[in-house]
N, CA, C and O atoms as a Tinker XYZ file with bonds, in Angstrom:
   476  protein
     1  N   -105.345000  -11.546000  -50.169000    73     2
     2  CA  -106.149000  -12.522000  -49.502000    64     1     3
     3  C   -106.688000  -13.472000  -50.562000    63     2     4     5
     4  O   -107.122000  -13.041000  -51.630000    81     3
     5  N   -106.660000  -14.749000  -50.267000    73     3     6
     6  CA  -107.107000  -15.773000  -51.200000    64     5     7
     7  C   -108.458000  -16.308000  -50.755000    63     6     8     9
     8  O   -108.648000  -16.635000  -49.584000    81     7
     9  N   -109.389000  -16.396000  -51.685000    73     7    10
    10  CA  -110.709000  -16.924000  -51.382000    64     9    11
    11  C   -110.767000  -18.353000  -51.902000    63    10    12    13
    12  O   -110.747000  -18.585000  -53.110000    81    11
    13  N   -110.839000  -19.307000  -50.982000    73    11    14
    14  CA  -110.939000  -20.702000  -51.382000    64    13    15
    15  C   -112.401000  -21.057000  -51.544000    63    14    16    17
    16  O   -113.220000  -20.749000  -50.678000    81    15
    17  N   -112.733000  -21.706000  -52.653000    73    15    18
    18  CA  -114.097000  -22.140000  -52.877000    64    17    19
    19  C   -114.095000  -23.608000  -53.230000    63    18    20    21
    20  O   -113.152000  -24.118000  -53.836000    81    19
    21  N   -115.139000  -24.267000  -52.850000    73    19    22
    22  CA  -115.324000  -25.656000  -53.244000    64    21    23
    23  C   -116.364000  -25.693000  -54.340000    63    22    24    25
    24  O   -117.143000  -24.754000  -54.504000    81    23
    25  N   -116.375000  -26.769000  -55.081000    73    23    26
    26  CA  -117.344000  -26.919000  -56.157000    64    25    27
    27  C   -118.760000  -26.788000  -55.616000    63    26    28    29
    28  O   -119.633000  -26.233000  -56.284000    81    27
    29  N   -118.993000  -27.295000  -54.405000    73    27    30
    30  CA  -120.331000  -27.244000  -53.815000    64    29    31
    31  C   -120.778000  -25.826000  -53.483000    63    30    32    33
    32  O   -121.978000  -25.551000  -53.463000    81    31
    33  N   -119.834000  -24.915000  -53.220000    73    31    34
    34  CA  -120.215000  -23.562000  -52.823000    64    33    35
    35  C   -120.430000  -22.625000  -54.007000    63    34    36    37
    36  O   -120.981000  -21.537000  -53.835000    81    35
    37  N   -120.002000  -23.029000  -55.214000    73    35    38
    38  CA  -120.140000  -22.179000  -56.396000    64    37    39
    39  C   -121.531000  -22.344000  -56.999000    63    38    40    41
    40  O   -121.975000  -23.457000  -57.278000    81    39
    41  N   -122.208000  -21.213000  -57.193000    73    39    42
    42  CA  -123.542000  -21.235000  -57.801000    64    41    43
    43  C   -123.416000  -21.486000  -59.298000    63    42    44    45
    44  O   -122.654000  -20.805000  -59.985000    81    43
    45  N   -124.154000  -22.453000  -59.797000    73    43    46
    46  CA  -124.195000  -22.662000  -61.245000    64    45    47
    47  C   -125.168000  -21.686000  -61.877000    63    46    48    49
    48  O   -124.972000  -21.238000  -63.007000    81    47
    49  N   -126.232000  -21.357000  -61.130000    73    47    50
    50  CA  -127.252000  -20.422000  -61.602000    64    49    51
    51  C   -127.712000  -19.559000  -60.438000    63    50    52    53
    52  O   -127.867000  -20.039000  -59.315000    81    51
    53  N   -127.927000  -18.292000  -60.719000    73    51    54
    54  CA  -128.507000  -17.370000  -59.740000    64    53    55
    55  C   -129.683000  -16.680000  -60.419000    63    54    56    57
    56  O   -129.580000  -16.205000  -61.550000    81    55
    57  N   -130.806000  -16.637000  -59.701000    73    55    58
    58  CA  -131.992000  -15.950000  -60.207000    64    57    59
    59  C   -132.085000  -14.610000  -59.493000    63    58    60    61
    60  O   -132.139000  -14.547000  -58.265000    81    59
    61  N   -132.102000  -13.538000  -60.284000    73    59    62
    62  CA  -132.123000  -12.180000  -59.765000    64    61    63
    63  C   -133.382000  -11.484000  -60.265000    63    62    64    65
    64  O   -133.666000  -11.489000  -61.463000    81    63
    65  N   -134.135000  -10.887000  -59.347000    73    63    66
    66  CA  -135.342000  -10.174000  -59.760000    64    65    67
    67  C   -135.053000   -8.686000  -59.890000    63    66    68    69
    68  O   -134.146000   -8.143000  -59.261000    81    67
    69  N   -135.871000   -8.040000  -60.743000    73    67    70
    70  CA  -135.759000   -6.603000  -60.979000    64    69    71
    71  C   -137.156000   -6.010000  -60.950000    63    70    72    73
    72  O   -138.128000   -6.731000  -61.173000    81    71
    73  N   -137.288000   -4.700000  -60.680000    73    71    74
    74  CA  -138.602000   -4.061000  -60.615000    64    73    75
    75  C   -139.340000   -4.137000  -61.953000    63    74    76    77
    76  O   -138.740000   -3.940000  -63.010000    81    75
    77  N   -140.636000   -4.421000  -61.902000    73    75    78
    78  CA  -141.422000   -4.553000  -63.129000    64    77    79
    79  C   -141.684000   -3.216000  -63.814000    63    78    80    81
    80  O   -142.204000   -3.193000  -64.929000    81    79
    81  N   -141.339000   -2.114000  -63.176000    73    79    82
    82  CA  -141.471000   -0.814000  -63.844000    64    81    83
    83  C   -140.311000   -0.529000  -64.788000    63    82    84    85
    84  O   -140.309000    0.495000  -65.471000    81    83
    85  N   -139.339000   -1.409000  -64.833000    73    83    86
    86  CA  -138.202000   -1.219000  -65.734000    64    85    87
    87  C   -138.687000   -1.281000  -67.179000    63    86    88    89
    88  O   -139.402000   -2.205000  -67.568000    81    87
    89  N   -138.291000   -0.295000  -67.960000    73    87    90
    90  CA  -138.700000   -0.249000  -69.369000    64    89    91
    91  C   -138.024000   -1.358000  -70.163000    63    90    92    93
    92  O   -137.080000   -1.991000  -69.691000    81    91
    93  N   -138.518000   -1.580000  -71.366000    73    91    94
    94  CA  -137.899000   -2.562000  -72.259000    64    93    95
    95  C   -136.455000   -2.161000  -72.541000    63    94    96    97
    96  O   -135.570000   -3.015000  -72.598000    81    95
    97  N   -136.217000   -0.863000  -72.717000    73    95    98
    98  CA  -134.855000   -0.381000  -72.946000    64    97    99
    99  C   -133.977000   -0.686000  -71.733000    63    98   100   101
   100  O   -132.847000   -1.152000  -71.883000    81    99
   101  N   -134.494000   -0.425000  -70.536000    73    99   102
   102  CA  -133.752000   -0.710000  -69.308000    64   101   103
   103  C   -133.450000   -2.197000  -69.173000    63   102   104   105
   104  O   -132.361000   -2.578000  -68.744000    81   103
   105  N   -134.414000   -3.035000  -69.538000    73   103   106
   106  CA  -134.206000   -4.482000  -69.489000    64   105   107
   107  C   -133.055000   -4.884000  -70.411000    63   106   108   109
   108  O   -132.240000   -5.737000  -70.059000    81   107
   109  N   -132.992000   -4.265000  -71.592000    73   107   110
   110  CA  -131.885000   -4.545000  -72.513000    64   109   111
   111  C   -130.549000   -4.179000  -71.876000    63   110   112   113
   112  O   -129.569000   -4.903000  -72.051000    81   111
   113  N   -130.490000   -3.065000  -71.137000    73   111   114
   114  CA  -129.256000   -2.655000  -70.465000    64   113   115
   115  C   -128.906000   -3.638000  -69.343000    63   114   116   117
   116  O   -127.741000   -3.988000  -69.155000    81   115
   117  N   -129.922000   -4.074000  -68.604000    73   115   118
   118  CA  -129.741000   -4.998000  -67.488000    64   117   119
   119  C   -129.171000   -6.330000  -67.949000    63   118   120   121
   120  O   -128.294000   -6.889000  -67.290000    81   119
   121  N   -129.650000   -6.837000  -69.057000    73   119   122
   122  CA  -129.251000   -8.170000  -69.515000    64   121   123
   123  C   -128.076000   -8.153000  -70.491000    63   122   124   125
   124  O   -127.664000   -9.204000  -70.981000    81   123
   125  N   -127.536000   -6.975000  -70.774000    73   123   126
   126  CA  -126.377000   -6.869000  -71.660000    64   125   127
   127  C   -125.173000   -7.569000  -71.019000    63   126   128   129
   128  O   -124.993000   -7.529000  -69.802000    81   127
   129  N   -124.368000   -8.199000  -71.844000    73   127   130
   130  CA  -123.191000   -8.925000  -71.351000    64   129   131
   131  C   -122.323000   -8.061000  -70.446000    63   130   132   133
   132  O   -121.832000   -8.544000  -69.426000    81   131
   133  N   -122.123000   -6.786000  -70.800000    73   131   134
   134  CA  -121.235000   -5.935000  -70.004000    64   133   135
   135  C   -121.764000   -5.756000  -68.581000    63   134   136   137
   136  O   -120.980000   -5.714000  -67.634000    81   135
   137  N   -123.097000   -5.649000  -68.420000    73   135   138
   138  CA  -123.651000   -5.463000  -67.084000    64   137   139
   139  C   -123.663000   -6.782000  -66.312000    63   138   140   141
   140  O   -123.361000   -6.801000  -65.119000    81   139
   141  N   -124.002000   -7.864000  -66.970000    73   139   142
   142  CA  -123.980000   -9.179000  -66.320000    64   141   143
   143  C   -122.567000   -9.492000  -65.835000    63   142   144   145
   144  O   -122.389000   -9.963000  -64.711000    81   143
   145  N   -121.571000   -9.238000  -66.665000    73   143   146
   146  CA  -120.179000   -9.475000  -66.263000    64   145   147
   147  C   -119.771000   -8.576000  -65.101000    63   146   148   149
   148  O   -119.023000   -9.001000  -64.221000    81   147
   149  N   -120.258000   -7.337000  -65.092000    73   147   150
   150  CA  -120.005000   -6.420000  -63.974000    64   149   151
   151  C   -120.557000   -7.019000  -62.678000    63   150   152   153
   152  O   -119.860000   -7.043000  -61.663000    81   151
   153  N   -121.801000   -7.502000  -62.703000    73   151   154
   154  CA  -122.406000   -8.086000  -61.507000    64   153   155
   155  C   -121.582000   -9.262000  -60.988000    63   154   156   157
   156  O   -121.407000   -9.420000  -59.780000    81   155
   157  N   -121.086000  -10.073000  -61.894000    73   155   158
   158  CA  -120.275000  -11.230000  -61.487000    64   157   159
   159  C   -118.949000  -10.809000  -60.857000    63   158   160   161
   160  O   -118.418000  -11.518000  -60.001000    81   159
   161  N   -118.416000   -9.670000  -61.271000    73   159   162
   162  CA  -117.148000   -9.188000  -60.705000    64   161   163
   163  C   -117.324000   -8.560000  -59.329000    63   162   164   165
   164  O   -116.464000   -8.728000  -58.464000    81   163
   165  N   -118.415000   -7.845000  -59.110000    73   163   166
   166  CA  -118.547000   -7.085000  -57.864000    64   165   167
   167  C   -119.302000   -7.812000  -56.757000    63   166   168   169
   168  O   -119.253000   -7.394000  -55.600000    81   167
   169  N   -119.994000   -8.884000  -57.091000    73   167   170
   170  CA  -120.740000   -9.649000  -56.081000    64   169   171
   171  C   -120.218000  -11.075000  -56.068000    63   170   172   173
   172  O   -120.723000  -11.940000  -56.782000    81   171
   173  N   -119.189000  -11.315000  -55.240000    73   171   174
   174  CA  -118.608000  -12.649000  -55.224000    64   173   175
   175  C   -119.308000  -13.596000  -54.255000    63   174   176   177
   176  O   -119.385000  -14.796000  -54.521000    81   175
   177  N   -119.816000  -13.088000  -53.149000    73   175   178
   178  CA  -120.569000  -13.918000  -52.217000    64   177   179
   179  C   -122.041000  -13.533000  -52.307000    63   178   180   181
   180  O   -122.385000  -12.352000  -52.340000    81   179
   181  N   -122.908000  -14.549000  -52.346000    73   179   182
   182  CA  -124.336000  -14.297000  -52.518000    64   181   183
   183  C   -125.160000  -15.171000  -51.585000    63   182   184   185
   184  O   -124.723000  -16.235000  -51.147000    81   183
   185  N   -126.362000  -14.692000  -51.295000    73   183   186
   186  CA  -127.333000  -15.462000  -50.518000    64   185   187
   187  C   -128.726000  -15.049000  -50.988000    63   186   188   189
   188  O   -128.936000  -13.910000  -51.404000    81   187
   189  N   -129.657000  -15.966000  -50.921000    73   187   190
   190  CA  -131.041000  -15.654000  -51.254000    64   189   191
   191  C   -131.493000  -14.513000  -50.344000    63   190   192   193
   192  O   -131.281000  -14.545000  -49.131000    81   191
   193  N   -132.118000  -13.506000  -50.952000    73   191   194
   194  CA  -132.586000  -12.341000  -50.206000    64   193   195
   195  C   -131.652000  -11.144000  -50.280000    63   194   196   197
   196  O   -132.053000  -10.029000  -49.945000    81   195
   197  N   -130.403000  -11.356000  -50.717000    73   195   198
   198  CA  -129.489000  -10.218000  -50.885000    64   197   199
   199  C   -130.119000   -9.202000  -51.833000    63   198   200   201
   200  O   -130.728000   -9.572000  -52.837000    81   199
   201  N   -129.968000   -7.919000  -51.504000    73   199   202
   202  CA  -130.431000   -6.855000  -52.392000    64   201   203
   203  C   -129.247000   -6.007000  -52.797000    63   202   204   205
   204  O   -128.417000   -5.631000  -51.969000    81   203
   205  N   -129.181000   -5.712000  -54.086000    73   203   206
   206  CA  -128.086000   -4.928000  -54.642000    64   205   207
   207  C   -128.652000   -3.657000  -55.246000    63   206   208   209
   208  O   -129.492000   -3.716000  -56.144000    81   207
   209  N   -128.201000   -2.507000  -54.763000    73   207   210
   210  CA  -128.568000   -1.222000  -55.355000    64   209   211
   211  C   -127.628000   -0.994000  -56.539000    63   210   212   213
   212  O   -126.416000   -0.869000  -56.363000    81   211
   213  N   -128.186000   -0.943000  -57.722000    73   211   214
   214  CA  -127.386000   -0.806000  -58.937000    64   213   215
   215  C   -127.942000    0.327000  -59.778000    63   214   216   217
   216  O   -129.060000    0.790000  -59.552000    81   215
   217  N   -127.160000    0.770000  -60.745000    73   215   218
   218  CA  -127.666000    1.758000  -61.689000    64   217   219
   219  C   -127.305000    1.310000  -63.089000    63   218   220   221
   220  O   -126.278000    0.671000  -63.318000    81   219
   221  N   -128.173000    1.660000  -64.015000    73   219   222
   222  CA  -127.962000    1.357000  -65.425000    64   221   223
   223  C   -127.637000    2.648000  -66.143000    63   222   224   225
   224  O   -128.231000    3.687000  -65.853000    81   223
   225  N   -126.727000    2.598000  -67.053000    73   223   226
   226  CA  -126.311000    3.759000  -67.829000    64   225   227
   227  C   -127.443000    4.197000  -68.755000    63   226   228   229
   228  O   -128.070000    3.359000  -69.403000    81   227
   229  N   -127.707000    5.491000  -68.821000    73   227   230
   230  CA  -128.723000    6.009000  -69.744000    64   229   231
   231  C   -128.083000    6.804000  -70.872000    63   230   232   233
   232  O   -128.778000    7.517000  -71.596000    81   231
   233  N   -126.786000    6.692000  -71.030000    73   231   234
   234  CA  -126.123000    7.397000  -72.120000    64   233   235
   235  C   -125.465000    8.685000  -71.658000    63   234   236   237
   236  O   -125.164000    8.862000  -70.478000    81   235
   237  N   -125.249000    9.572000  -72.604000    73   235   238
   238  CA  -124.464000   10.778000  -72.333000    64   237   239
   239  C   -125.256000   11.881000  -71.623000    63   238   240   241
   240  O   -124.662000   12.836000  -71.123000    81   239
   241  N   -126.560000   11.764000  -71.573000    73   239   242
   242  CA  -127.387000   12.821000  -70.974000    64   241   243
   243  C   -128.219000   12.266000  -69.840000    63   242   244   245
   244  O   -128.507000   11.070000  -69.796000    81   243
   245  N   -128.601000   13.126000  -68.933000    73   243   246
   246  CA  -129.582000   12.756000  -67.927000    64   245   247
   247  C   -129.002000   12.061000  -66.726000    63   246   248   249
   248  O   -127.806000   12.140000  -66.446000    81   247
   249  N   -129.865000   11.388000  -66.033000    73   247   250
   250  CA  -129.605000   10.773000  -64.754000    64   249   251
   251  C   -129.376000    9.275000  -64.942000    63   250   252   253
   252  O   -129.737000    8.715000  -65.978000    81   251
   253  N   -128.778000    8.628000  -63.948000    73   251   254
   254  CA  -128.647000    7.180000  -63.998000    64   253   255
   255  C   -129.980000    6.541000  -63.614000    63   254   256   257
   256  O   -130.784000    7.135000  -62.896000    81   255
   257  N   -130.194000    5.344000  -64.095000    73   255   258
   258  CA  -131.407000    4.589000  -63.813000    64   257   259
   259  C   -131.108000    3.681000  -62.630000    63   258   260   261
   260  O   -130.414000    2.676000  -62.785000    81   259
   261  N   -131.621000    4.021000  -61.446000    73   259   262
   262  CA  -131.308000    3.301000  -60.220000    64   261   263
   263  C   -132.395000    2.277000  -59.917000    63   262   264   265
   264  O   -133.586000    2.579000  -59.988000    81   263
   265  N   -131.971000    1.063000  -59.581000    73   263   266
   266  CA  -132.929000    0.020000  -59.245000    64   265   267
   267  C   -132.320000   -0.935000  -58.236000    63   266   268   269
   268  O   -131.102000   -0.987000  -58.064000    81   267
   269  N   -133.186000   -1.691000  -57.569000    73   267   270
   270  CA  -132.748000   -2.698000  -56.616000    64   269   271
   271  C   -132.935000   -4.068000  -57.243000    63   270   272   273
   272  O   -134.030000   -4.427000  -57.675000    81   271
   273  N   -131.852000   -4.823000  -57.285000    73   271   274
   274  CA  -131.898000   -6.208000  -57.732000    64   273   275
   275  C   -131.932000   -7.083000  -56.482000    63   274   276   277
   276  O   -131.307000   -6.749000  -55.475000    81   275
   277  N   -132.657000   -8.200000  -56.541000    73   275   278
   278  CA  -132.760000   -9.089000  -55.389000    64   277   279
   279  C   -132.436000  -10.524000  -55.807000    63   278   280   281
   280  O   -132.931000  -11.007000  -56.825000    81   279
   281  N   -131.608000  -11.196000  -55.020000    73   279   282
   282  CA  -131.297000  -12.606000  -55.266000    64   281   283
   283  C   -132.496000  -13.425000  -54.805000    63   282   284   285
   284  O   -132.835000  -13.428000  -53.622000    81   283
   285  N   -133.137000  -14.121000  -55.747000    73   283   286
   286  CA  -134.335000  -14.907000  -55.455000    64   285   287
   287  C   -134.040000  -16.393000  -55.260000    63   286   288   289
   288  O   -134.719000  -17.066000  -54.485000    81   287
   289  N   -133.024000  -16.904000  -55.963000    73   287   290
   290  CA  -132.745000  -18.334000  -55.892000    64   289   291
   291  C   -131.313000  -18.595000  -56.318000    63   290   292   293
   292  O   -130.743000  -17.851000  -57.116000    81   291
   293  N   -130.741000  -19.653000  -55.781000    73   291   294
   294  CA  -129.398000  -20.098000  -56.131000    64   293   295
   295  C   -129.432000  -21.588000  -56.399000    63   294   296   297
   296  O   -130.109000  -22.341000  -55.698000    81   295
   297  N   -128.701000  -22.009000  -57.416000    73   295   298
   298  CA  -128.537000  -23.438000  -57.667000    64   297   299
   299  C   -127.051000  -23.724000  -57.719000    63   298   300   301
   300  O   -126.309000  -22.979000  -58.359000    81   299
   301  N   -126.600000  -24.765000  -57.074000    73   299   302
   302  CA  -127.363000  -25.686000  -56.244000    64   301   303
   303  C   -127.727000  -25.040000  -54.902000    63   302   304   305
   304  O   -127.166000  -24.015000  -54.516000    81   303
   305  N   -128.668000  -25.657000  -54.212000    73   303   306
   306  CA  -129.064000  -25.180000  -52.881000    64   305   307
   307  C   -127.827000  -25.149000  -51.990000    63   306   308   309
   308  O   -127.042000  -26.098000  -51.973000    81   307
   309  N   -127.661000  -24.072000  -51.263000    73   307   310
   310  CA  -126.513000  -23.921000  -50.373000    64   309   311
   311  C   -125.319000  -23.237000  -51.003000    63   310   312   313
   312  O   -124.327000  -22.977000  -50.323000    81   311
   313  N   -125.395000  -22.939000  -52.295000    73   311   314
   314  CA  -124.297000  -22.225000  -52.953000    64   313   315
   315  C   -124.168000  -20.833000  -52.353000    63   314   316   317
   316  O   -125.161000  -20.236000  -51.935000    81   315
   317  N   -122.955000  -20.320000  -52.311000    73   315   318
   318  CA  -122.710000  -18.997000  -51.717000    64   317   319
   319  C   -121.766000  -18.138000  -52.543000    63   318   320   321
   320  O   -121.521000  -16.983000  -52.195000    81   319
   321  N   -121.229000  -18.685000  -53.641000    73   319   322
   322  CA  -120.203000  -17.976000  -54.400000    64   321   323
   323  C   -120.655000  -17.772000  -55.839000    63   322   324   325
   324  O   -121.105000  -18.707000  -56.501000    81   323
   325  N   -120.530000  -16.545000  -56.308000    73   323   326
   326  CA  -120.834000  -16.167000  -57.689000    64   325   327
   327  C   -119.507000  -16.043000  -58.427000    63   326   328   329
   328  O   -118.602000  -15.350000  -57.961000    81   327
   329  N   -119.381000  -16.715000  -59.584000    73   327   330
   330  CA  -118.149000  -16.644000  -60.367000    64   329   331
   331  C   -118.473000  -16.236000  -61.797000    63   330   332   333
   332  O   -119.640000  -16.088000  -62.160000    81   331
   333  N   -117.446000  -16.057000  -62.595000    73   331   334
   334  CA  -117.637000  -15.704000  -64.002000    64   333   335
   335  C   -118.359000  -16.811000  -64.769000    63   334   336   337
   336  O   -118.900000  -16.559000  -65.846000    81   335
   337  N   -118.373000  -18.011000  -64.239000    73   335   338
   338  CA  -119.045000  -19.143000  -64.883000    64   337   339
   339  C   -120.514000  -19.278000  -64.491000    63   338   340   341
   340  O   -121.248000  -20.054000  -65.102000    81   339
   341  N   -120.943000  -18.535000  -63.486000    73   339   342
   342  CA  -122.328000  -18.622000  -63.014000    64   341   343
   343  C   -123.274000  -18.010000  -64.032000    63   342   344   345
   344  O   -123.005000  -16.934000  -64.565000    81   343
   345  N   -124.383000  -18.693000  -64.305000    73   343   346
   346  CA  -125.421000  -18.153000  -65.181000    64   345   347
   347  C   -126.354000  -17.279000  -64.354000    63   346   348   349
   348  O   -126.761000  -17.660000  -63.256000    81   347
   349  N   -126.695000  -16.095000  -64.888000    73   347   350
   350  CA  -127.665000  -15.224000  -64.233000    64   349   351
   351  C   -128.966000  -15.266000  -65.011000    63   350   352   353
   352  O   -128.977000  -15.112000  -66.232000    81   351
   353  N   -130.059000  -15.473000  -64.298000    73   351   354
   354  CA  -131.394000  -15.409000  -64.881000    64   353   355
   355  C   -132.114000  -14.245000  -64.224000    63   354   356   357
   356  O   -132.015000  -14.049000  -63.013000    81   355
   357  N   -132.842000  -13.471000  -65.026000    73   355   358
   358  CA  -133.556000  -12.308000  -64.513000    64   357   359
   359  C   -135.057000  -12.540000  -64.580000    63   358   360   361
   360  O   -135.577000  -13.022000  -65.586000    81   359
   361  N   -135.756000  -12.189000  -63.489000    73   359   362
   362  CA  -137.215000  -12.295000  -63.425000    64   361   363
   363  C   -137.768000  -10.989000  -62.876000    63   362   364   365
   364  O   -137.086000  -10.282000  -62.135000    81   363
   365  N   -139.011000  -10.669000  -63.242000    73   363   366
   366  CA  -139.661000   -9.453000  -62.746000    64   365   367
   367  C   -140.286000   -9.673000  -61.383000    63   366   368   369
   368  O   -140.705000  -10.778000  -61.040000    81   367
   369  N   -140.339000   -8.593000  -60.613000    73   367   370
   370  CA  -141.111000   -8.542000  -59.370000    64   369   371
   371  C   -141.708000   -7.138000  -59.289000    63   370   372   373
   372  O   -141.233000   -6.230000  -59.973000    81   371
   373  N   -142.713000   -6.950000  -58.487000    73   371   374
   374  CA  -143.327000   -5.633000  -58.352000    64   373   375
   375  C   -142.328000   -4.672000  -57.737000    63   374   376   377
   376  O   -141.678000   -4.994000  -56.742000    81   375
   377  N   -142.204000   -3.488000  -58.330000    73   375   378
   378  CA  -141.281000   -2.500000  -57.799000    64   377   379
   379  C   -141.095000   -1.336000  -58.745000    63   378   380   381
   380  O   -141.595000   -1.349000  -59.870000    81   379
   381  N   -140.371000   -0.327000  -58.282000    73   379   382
   382  CA  -140.189000    0.882000  -59.085000    64   381   383
   383  C   -138.709000    1.149000  -59.326000    63   382   384   385
   384  O   -137.832000    0.568000  -58.687000    81   383
   385  N   -138.467000    2.046000  -60.270000    73   383   386
   386  CA  -137.116000    2.496000  -60.593000    64   385   387
   387  C   -137.087000    4.013000  -60.466000    63   386   388   389
   388  O   -138.130000    4.665000  -60.495000    81   387
   389  N   -135.897000    4.567000  -60.325000    73   387   390
   390  CA  -135.746000    6.011000  -60.181000    64   389   391
   391  C   -134.763000    6.534000  -61.210000    63   390   392   393
   392  O   -133.751000    5.898000  -61.503000    81   391
   393  N   -135.075000    7.705000  -61.757000    73   391   394
   394  CA  -134.156000    8.359000  -62.686000    64   393   395
   395  C   -134.323000    7.851000  -64.098000    63   394   396   397
   396  O   -135.398000    7.395000  -64.488000    81   395
   397  N   -133.262000    7.934000  -64.848000    73   395   398
   398  CA  -133.257000    7.411000  -66.207000    64   397   399
   399  C   -133.904000    8.332000  -67.210000    63   398   400   401
   400  O   -133.998000    9.540000  -66.996000    81   399
   401  N   -134.349000    7.751000  -68.308000    73   399   402
   402  CA  -134.896000    8.514000  -69.421000    64   401   403
   403  C   -136.085000    9.378000  -69.024000    63   402   404   405
   404  O   -136.329000   10.407000  -69.654000    81   403
   405  N   -136.827000    8.987000  -68.000000    73   403   406
   406  CA  -137.993000    9.790000  -67.613000    64   405   407
   407  C   -137.594000   11.200000  -67.195000    63   406   408   409
   408  O   -138.385000   12.131000  -67.342000    81   407
   409  N   -136.386000   11.372000  -66.679000    73   407   410
   410  CA  -135.966000   12.717000  -66.298000    64   409   411
   411  C   -135.458000   13.485000  -67.501000    63   410   412   413
   412  O   -135.293000   14.703000  -67.435000    81   411
   413  N   -135.208000   12.792000  -68.596000    73   411   414
   414  CA  -134.711000   13.458000  -69.790000    64   413   415
   415  C   -135.823000   13.850000  -70.742000    63   414   416   417
   416  O   -135.764000   14.902000  -71.378000    81   415
   417  N   -136.834000   13.003000  -70.841000    73   415   418
   418  CA  -137.837000   13.220000  -71.868000    64   417   419
   419  C   -139.149000   12.559000  -71.487000    63   418   420   421
   420  O   -139.166000   11.416000  -71.030000    81   419
   421  N   -140.241000   13.275000  -71.674000    73   419   422
   422  CA  -141.539000   12.655000  -71.423000    64   421   423
   423  C   -141.833000   11.571000  -72.446000    63   422   424   425
   424  O   -142.746000   10.768000  -72.251000    81   423
   425  N   -141.074000   11.536000  -73.534000    73   423   426
   426  CA  -141.252000   10.519000  -74.562000    64   425   427
   427  C   -140.265000    9.366000  -74.401000    63   426   428   429
   428  O   -140.069000    8.588000  -75.335000    81   427
   429  N   -139.646000    9.246000  -73.239000    73   427   430
   430  CA  -138.705000    8.151000  -72.997000    64   429   431
   431  C   -139.400000    6.807000  -73.089000    63   430   432   433
   432  O   -140.627000    6.756000  -73.175000    81   431
   433  N   -138.641000    5.714000  -73.074000    73   431   434
   434  CA  -139.230000    4.389000  -73.229000    64   433   435
   435  C   -140.235000    4.087000  -72.132000    63   434   436   437
   436  O   -140.036000    4.464000  -70.978000    81   435
   437  N   -141.295000    3.420000  -72.486000    73   435   438
   438  CA  -142.350000    3.088000  -71.538000    64   437   439
   439  C   -141.978000    1.859000  -70.732000    63   438   440   441
   440  O   -141.190000    1.019000  -71.167000    81   439
   441  N   -142.557000    1.775000  -69.563000    73   439   442
   442  CA  -142.396000    0.617000  -68.714000    64   441   443
   443  C   -143.001000   -0.609000  -69.384000    63   442   444   445
   444  O   -143.966000   -0.496000  -70.140000    81   443
   445  N   -142.436000   -1.774000  -69.109000    73   443   446
   446  CA  -142.988000   -3.009000  -69.647000    64   445   447
   447  C   -144.365000   -3.303000  -69.068000    63   446   448   449
   448  O   -145.138000   -4.043000  -69.676000    81   447
   449  N   -144.689000   -2.737000  -67.903000    73   447   450
   450  CA  -145.997000   -2.956000  -67.277000    64   449   451
   451  C   -146.944000   -1.772000  -67.505000    63   450   452   453
   452  O   -148.135000   -1.863000  -67.209000    81   451
   453  N   -146.421000   -0.681000  -68.023000    73   451   454
   454  CA  -147.247000    0.497000  -68.227000    64   453   455
   455  C   -147.504000    1.285000  -66.957000    63   454   456   457
   456  O   -148.336000    2.192000  -66.954000    81   455
   457  N   -146.798000    0.954000  -65.864000    73   455   458
   458  CA  -147.052000    1.637000  -64.583000    64   457   459
   459  C   -145.926000    2.563000  -64.170000    63   458   460   461
   460  O   -145.964000    3.119000  -63.072000    81   459
   461  N   -144.926000    2.745000  -65.018000    73   459   462
   462  CA  -143.799000    3.592000  -64.657000    64   461   463
   463  C   -144.268000    5.025000  -64.437000    63   462   464   465
   464  O   -144.987000    5.593000  -65.258000    81   463
   465  N   -143.847000    5.594000  -63.314000    73   463   466
   466  CA  -144.237000    6.958000  -62.987000    64   465   467
   467  C   -143.343000    7.948000  -63.729000    63   466   468   469
   468  O   -142.130000    7.757000  -63.812000    81   467
   469  N   -143.931000    8.974000  -64.251000    73   467   470
   470  CA  -143.166000   10.060000  -64.875000    64   469   471
   471  C   -142.689000   10.979000  -63.764000    63   470   472   473
   472  O   -143.429000   11.272000  -62.825000    81   471
   473  N   -141.462000   11.427000  -63.876000    73   471   474
   474  CA  -140.921000   12.311000  -62.832000    64   473   475
   475  C   -140.828000   13.712000  -63.342000    63   474   476
   476  O   -140.397000   14.607000  -62.615000    81   475
């Protein structure tokens, strides 16, 4: 199946929010090129308000770090297609994450807001 897109439908920029309980380490994983490229491959159609349940790798031990990403804005207005050329910008919103380093160690990385719950 071929997906035809017009220049007007391709997003030049997408703003995606993430939970503010994400640690600094988790933020580094979220914004890493490999994860950004993954998002561009698996989410080809987008709309403001879309929520994506994703997980971040925590390494060889422990649980995955599960979080909900939300599409907050698209440029240009009316864009519906995410491509490898689309820029992703990440912003914080209030929310929580599950799993990750907290299940491995009480000394895991702290939340950027200091509100991350220990499990």
